[in-house]
Amino acid sequence: MAAAIGVRSDYISGDLRRFARRSGDPDQVRRLLAIALILDGASRSEAAKVAGVTLQIVRDWVMRFNEGGPGGLATRKAPGRASILNDEQRTRLAEIVEAGPIPAAHGVVRWRLCDLAQWVWDEFALSVTRHTLGRELRAMGYRKLSARPRHRGQKSDDIADFKKALPPA
């Protein structure tokens, strides 16, 4: 049977318990407490049983702790799928949104997501759904703006007459 991987010795179990008390990440707390048990002399099997995980997971935690200390045990963001548009394509998209459509060239008078998706297909040969394109634009800081609706019969002179005056203080 292979020897267990040693736990780095620059931390003591009390330090790890203090880190666990201050941490807001419950998974990191569980990992820190399991490592603290190991530093107190418990076997890795006991630490795995207390943490509710398998022995292999405790081994992985020890390796992460040895590499990054208590911060190495924090929950990492899952990598997820890569973005469809690269930075250059996002820049071009931002330019075309800022400039607005040219009716003669683009055939529209204002950009809709379906029009922009067609433009992305024509320009980059990338098939992008409206939903994905909307998420990309939102991440770039764009929001859907719409004017406040006005009744067609509303007269601007009447607005002041209907406002309620505050009583004198």
PDB file of C-alpha atoms in Angstrom, residues 21-156:
ATOM      1  CA  ARG A  21     -14.987  29.797  11.440  1.00  0.00           C
ATOM      2  CA  ARG A  22     -14.405  32.872   9.259  1.00  0.00           C
ATOM      3  CA  SER A  23     -15.216  31.233   5.938  1.00  0.00           C
ATOM      4  CA  GLY A  24     -18.568  31.864   4.281  1.00  0.00           C
ATOM      5  CA  ASP A  25     -18.212  28.866   1.975  1.00  0.00           C
ATOM      6  CA  PRO A  26     -19.723  25.757   3.636  1.00  0.00           C
ATOM      7  CA  ASP A  27     -17.833  23.360   1.367  1.00  0.00           C
ATOM      8  CA  GLN A  28     -14.529  25.025   2.239  1.00  0.00           C
ATOM      9  CA  VAL A  29     -15.409  24.723   5.946  1.00  0.00           C
ATOM     10  CA  ARG A  30     -15.976  20.976   5.555  1.00  0.00           C
ATOM     11  CA  ARG A  31     -12.653  20.574   3.738  1.00  0.00           C
ATOM     12  CA  LEU A  32     -10.751  22.642   6.299  1.00  0.00           C
ATOM     13  CA  LEU A  33     -12.200  20.662   9.203  1.00  0.00           C
ATOM     14  CA  ALA A  34     -11.277  17.366   7.523  1.00  0.00           C
ATOM     15  CA  ILE A  35      -7.674  18.551   7.072  1.00  0.00           C
ATOM     16  CA  ALA A  36      -7.656  19.768  10.698  1.00  0.00           C
ATOM     17  CA  LEU A  37      -8.677  16.269  11.811  1.00  0.00           C
ATOM     18  CA  ILE A  38      -5.772  14.805   9.858  1.00  0.00           C
ATOM     19  CA  LEU A  39      -3.375  17.296  11.460  1.00  0.00           C
ATOM     20  CA  ASP A  40      -4.743  16.276  14.884  1.00  0.00           C
ATOM     21  CA  GLY A  41      -3.673  12.697  14.150  1.00  0.00           C
ATOM     22  CA  ALA A  42      -6.869  11.136  12.829  1.00  0.00           C
ATOM     23  CA  SER A  43      -6.616   8.753   9.911  1.00  0.00           C
ATOM     24  CA  ARG A  44      -7.725   9.848   6.492  1.00  0.00           C
ATOM     25  CA  SER A  45     -10.481   7.267   6.584  1.00  0.00           C
ATOM     26  CA  GLU A  46     -11.823   8.846   9.776  1.00  0.00           C
ATOM     27  CA  ALA A  47     -11.609  12.318   8.226  1.00  0.00           C
ATOM     28  CA  ALA A  48     -13.472  11.045   5.157  1.00  0.00           C
ATOM     29  CA  LYS A  49     -16.164   9.495   7.346  1.00  0.00           C
ATOM     30  CA  VAL A  50     -16.630  12.708   9.354  1.00  0.00           C
ATOM     31  CA  ALA A  51     -16.736  14.827   6.164  1.00  0.00           C
ATOM     32  CA  GLY A  52     -19.154  12.406   4.506  1.00  0.00           C
ATOM     33  CA  VAL A  53     -16.955  11.758   1.470  1.00  0.00           C
ATOM     34  CA  THR A  54     -14.740   8.999   0.119  1.00  0.00           C
ATOM     35  CA  LEU A  55     -11.069   8.532   0.846  1.00  0.00           C
ATOM     36  CA  GLN A  56     -10.105   9.627  -2.677  1.00  0.00           C
ATOM     37  CA  ILE A  57     -11.830  12.976  -2.198  1.00  0.00           C
ATOM     38  CA  VAL A  58      -9.901  13.550   1.037  1.00  0.00           C
ATOM     39  CA  ARG A  59      -6.686  12.790  -0.876  1.00  0.00           C
ATOM     40  CA  ASP A  60      -7.680  15.389  -3.473  1.00  0.00           C
ATOM     41  CA  TRP A  61      -8.369  17.921  -0.701  1.00  0.00           C
ATOM     42  CA  VAL A  62      -4.933  17.274   0.828  1.00  0.00           C
ATOM     43  CA  MET A  63      -3.292  17.893  -2.549  1.00  0.00           C
ATOM     44  CA  ARG A  64      -5.281  21.128  -3.025  1.00  0.00           C
ATOM     45  CA  PHE A  65      -4.373  22.225   0.509  1.00  0.00           C
ATOM     46  CA  ASN A  66      -0.685  21.491  -0.085  1.00  0.00           C
ATOM     47  CA  GLU A  67      -0.727  23.563  -3.275  1.00  0.00           C
ATOM     48  CA  GLY A  68      -2.800  26.548  -2.177  1.00  0.00           C
ATOM     49  CA  GLY A  69      -3.199  26.466   1.590  1.00  0.00           C
ATOM     50  CA  PRO A  70      -6.643  27.208   3.044  1.00  0.00           C
ATOM     51  CA  GLY A  71      -7.521  29.303  -0.016  1.00  0.00           C
ATOM     52  CA  GLY A  72      -6.889  26.282  -2.233  1.00  0.00           C
ATOM     53  CA  LEU A  73      -9.840  24.532  -0.595  1.00  0.00           C
ATOM     54  CA  ALA A  74     -12.339  27.221  -1.609  1.00  0.00           C
ATOM     55  CA  THR A  75     -15.066  26.186  -4.026  1.00  0.00           C
ATOM     56  CA  ARG A  76     -13.946  26.931  -7.553  1.00  0.00           C
ATOM     57  CA  LYS A  77     -16.133  28.174 -10.355  1.00  0.00           C
ATOM     58  CA  ALA A  78     -16.971  25.478 -12.869  1.00  0.00           C
ATOM     59  CA  PRO A  79     -15.338  26.271 -16.212  1.00  0.00           C
ATOM     60  CA  GLY A  80     -18.506  25.930 -18.278  1.00  0.00           C
ATOM     61  CA  ARG A  81     -18.784  26.155 -22.017  1.00  0.00           C
ATOM     62  CA  ALA A  82     -16.510  28.534 -23.919  1.00  0.00           C
ATOM     63  CA  SER A  83     -18.058  31.713 -25.283  1.00  0.00           C
ATOM     64  CA  ILE A  84     -19.231  31.637 -28.886  1.00  0.00           C
ATOM     65  CA  LEU A  85     -17.925  35.130 -29.674  1.00  0.00           C
ATOM     66  CA  ASN A  86     -14.285  36.063 -29.162  1.00  0.00           C
ATOM     67  CA  ASP A  87     -13.101  39.514 -28.036  1.00  0.00           C
ATOM     68  CA  GLU A  88     -12.631  40.851 -31.569  1.00  0.00           C
ATOM     69  CA  GLN A  89     -16.136  39.745 -32.574  1.00  0.00           C
ATOM     70  CA  ARG A  90     -17.596  41.320 -29.416  1.00  0.00           C
ATOM     71  CA  THR A  91     -15.849  44.585 -30.271  1.00  0.00           C
ATOM     72  CA  ARG A  92     -17.311  44.525 -33.787  1.00  0.00           C
ATOM     73  CA  LEU A  93     -20.751  43.746 -32.366  1.00  0.00           C
ATOM     74  CA  ALA A  94     -20.492  46.681 -29.945  1.00  0.00           C
ATOM     75  CA  GLU A  95     -19.473  48.980 -32.812  1.00  0.00           C
ATOM     76  CA  ILE A  96     -22.434  47.942 -34.969  1.00  0.00           C
ATOM     77  CA  VAL A  97     -24.865  48.322 -32.037  1.00  0.00           C
ATOM     78  CA  GLU A  98     -23.499  51.780 -31.188  1.00  0.00           C
ATOM     79  CA  ALA A  99     -23.567  52.934 -34.815  1.00  0.00           C
ATOM     80  CA  GLY A 100     -27.093  51.665 -35.373  1.00  0.00           C
ATOM     81  CA  PRO A 101     -28.367  50.021 -38.536  1.00  0.00           C
ATOM     82  CA  ILE A 102     -28.180  51.607 -41.954  1.00  0.00           C
ATOM     83  CA  PRO A 103     -31.639  50.991 -43.441  1.00  0.00           C
ATOM     84  CA  ALA A 104     -30.352  50.709 -47.005  1.00  0.00           C
ATOM     85  CA  ALA A 105     -27.576  48.270 -46.082  1.00  0.00           C
ATOM     86  CA  HIS A 106     -29.118  46.263 -43.245  1.00  0.00           C
ATOM     87  CA  GLY A 107     -32.778  46.444 -44.208  1.00  0.00           C
ATOM     88  CA  VAL A 108     -33.905  47.456 -40.695  1.00  0.00           C
ATOM     89  CA  VAL A 109     -34.419  50.776 -38.943  1.00  0.00           C
ATOM     90  CA  ARG A 110     -33.577  49.529 -35.436  1.00  0.00           C
ATOM     91  CA  TRP A 111     -31.673  46.540 -34.142  1.00  0.00           C
ATOM     92  CA  ARG A 112     -33.623  43.625 -32.752  1.00  0.00           C
ATOM     93  CA  LEU A 113     -31.938  40.513 -31.413  1.00  0.00           C
ATOM     94  CA  CYS A 114     -33.046  38.483 -34.420  1.00  0.00           C
ATOM     95  CA  ASP A 115     -31.547  41.126 -36.752  1.00  0.00           C
ATOM     96  CA  LEU A 116     -28.267  41.115 -34.821  1.00  0.00           C
ATOM     97  CA  ALA A 117     -28.201  37.300 -34.892  1.00  0.00           C
ATOM     98  CA  GLN A 118     -28.563  37.463 -38.675  1.00  0.00           C
ATOM     99  CA  TRP A 119     -25.781  40.072 -38.826  1.00  0.00           C
ATOM    100  CA  VAL A 120     -23.498  37.785 -36.754  1.00  0.00           C
ATOM    101  CA  TRP A 121     -24.249  34.954 -39.183  1.00  0.00           C
ATOM    102  CA  ASP A 122     -23.548  37.134 -42.237  1.00  0.00           C
ATOM    103  CA  GLU A 123     -20.400  38.644 -40.741  1.00  0.00           C
ATOM    104  CA  PHE A 124     -18.775  35.735 -38.863  1.00  0.00           C
ATOM    105  CA  ALA A 125     -20.688  32.648 -40.092  1.00  0.00           C
ATOM    106  CA  LEU A 126     -21.638  31.863 -36.479  1.00  0.00           C
ATOM    107  CA  SER A 127     -25.084  30.630 -35.575  1.00  0.00           C
ATOM    108  CA  VAL A 128     -26.149  32.406 -32.375  1.00  0.00           C
ATOM    109  CA  THR A 129     -29.569  32.224 -30.772  1.00  0.00           C
ATOM    110  CA  ARG A 130     -31.374  35.393 -29.742  1.00  0.00           C
ATOM    111  CA  HIS A 131     -31.172  34.322 -26.113  1.00  0.00           C
ATOM    112  CA  THR A 132     -27.391  33.854 -26.254  1.00  0.00           C
ATOM    113  CA  LEU A 133     -26.910  37.120 -28.104  1.00  0.00           C
ATOM    114  CA  GLY A 134     -29.055  38.913 -25.531  1.00  0.00           C
ATOM    115  CA  ARG A 135     -26.863  37.488 -22.749  1.00  0.00           C
ATOM    116  CA  GLU A 136     -23.706  38.612 -24.561  1.00  0.00           C
ATOM    117  CA  LEU A 137     -25.082  42.135 -25.034  1.00  0.00           C
ATOM    118  CA  ARG A 138     -26.171  42.304 -21.392  1.00  0.00           C
ATOM    119  CA  ALA A 139     -22.680  41.222 -20.286  1.00  0.00           C
ATOM    120  CA  MET A 140     -21.257  44.003 -22.479  1.00  0.00           C
ATOM    121  CA  GLY A 141     -23.407  46.536 -20.616  1.00  0.00           C
ATOM    122  CA  TYR A 142     -26.305  46.972 -23.032  1.00  0.00           C
ATOM    123  CA  ARG A 143     -29.894  46.953 -21.795  1.00  0.00           C
ATOM    124  CA  LYS A 144     -33.212  46.942 -23.598  1.00  0.00           C
ATOM    125  CA  LEU A 145     -34.538  50.457 -23.295  1.00  0.00           C
ATOM    126  CA  SER A 146     -38.051  51.460 -24.204  1.00  0.00           C
ATOM    127  CA  ALA A 147     -39.767  54.813 -24.016  1.00  0.00           C
ATOM    128  CA  ARG A 148     -42.456  55.434 -21.445  1.00  0.00           C
ATOM    129  CA  PRO A 149     -45.785  54.878 -23.187  1.00  0.00           C
ATOM    130  CA  ARG A 150     -47.933  57.941 -23.857  1.00  0.00           C
ATOM    131  CA  HIS A 151     -51.534  58.044 -24.868  1.00  0.00           C
ATOM    132  CA  ARG A 152     -51.953  59.519 -28.342  1.00  0.00           C
ATOM    133  CA  GLY A 153     -54.566  61.985 -27.101  1.00  0.00           C
ATOM    134  CA  GLN A 154     -52.464  63.277 -24.226  1.00  0.00           C
ATOM    135  CA  LYS A 155     -51.750  67.006 -24.303  1.00  0.00           C
ATOM    136  CA  SER A 156     -48.550  68.257 -22.709  1.00  0.00           C
TER     137      SER A 156
END
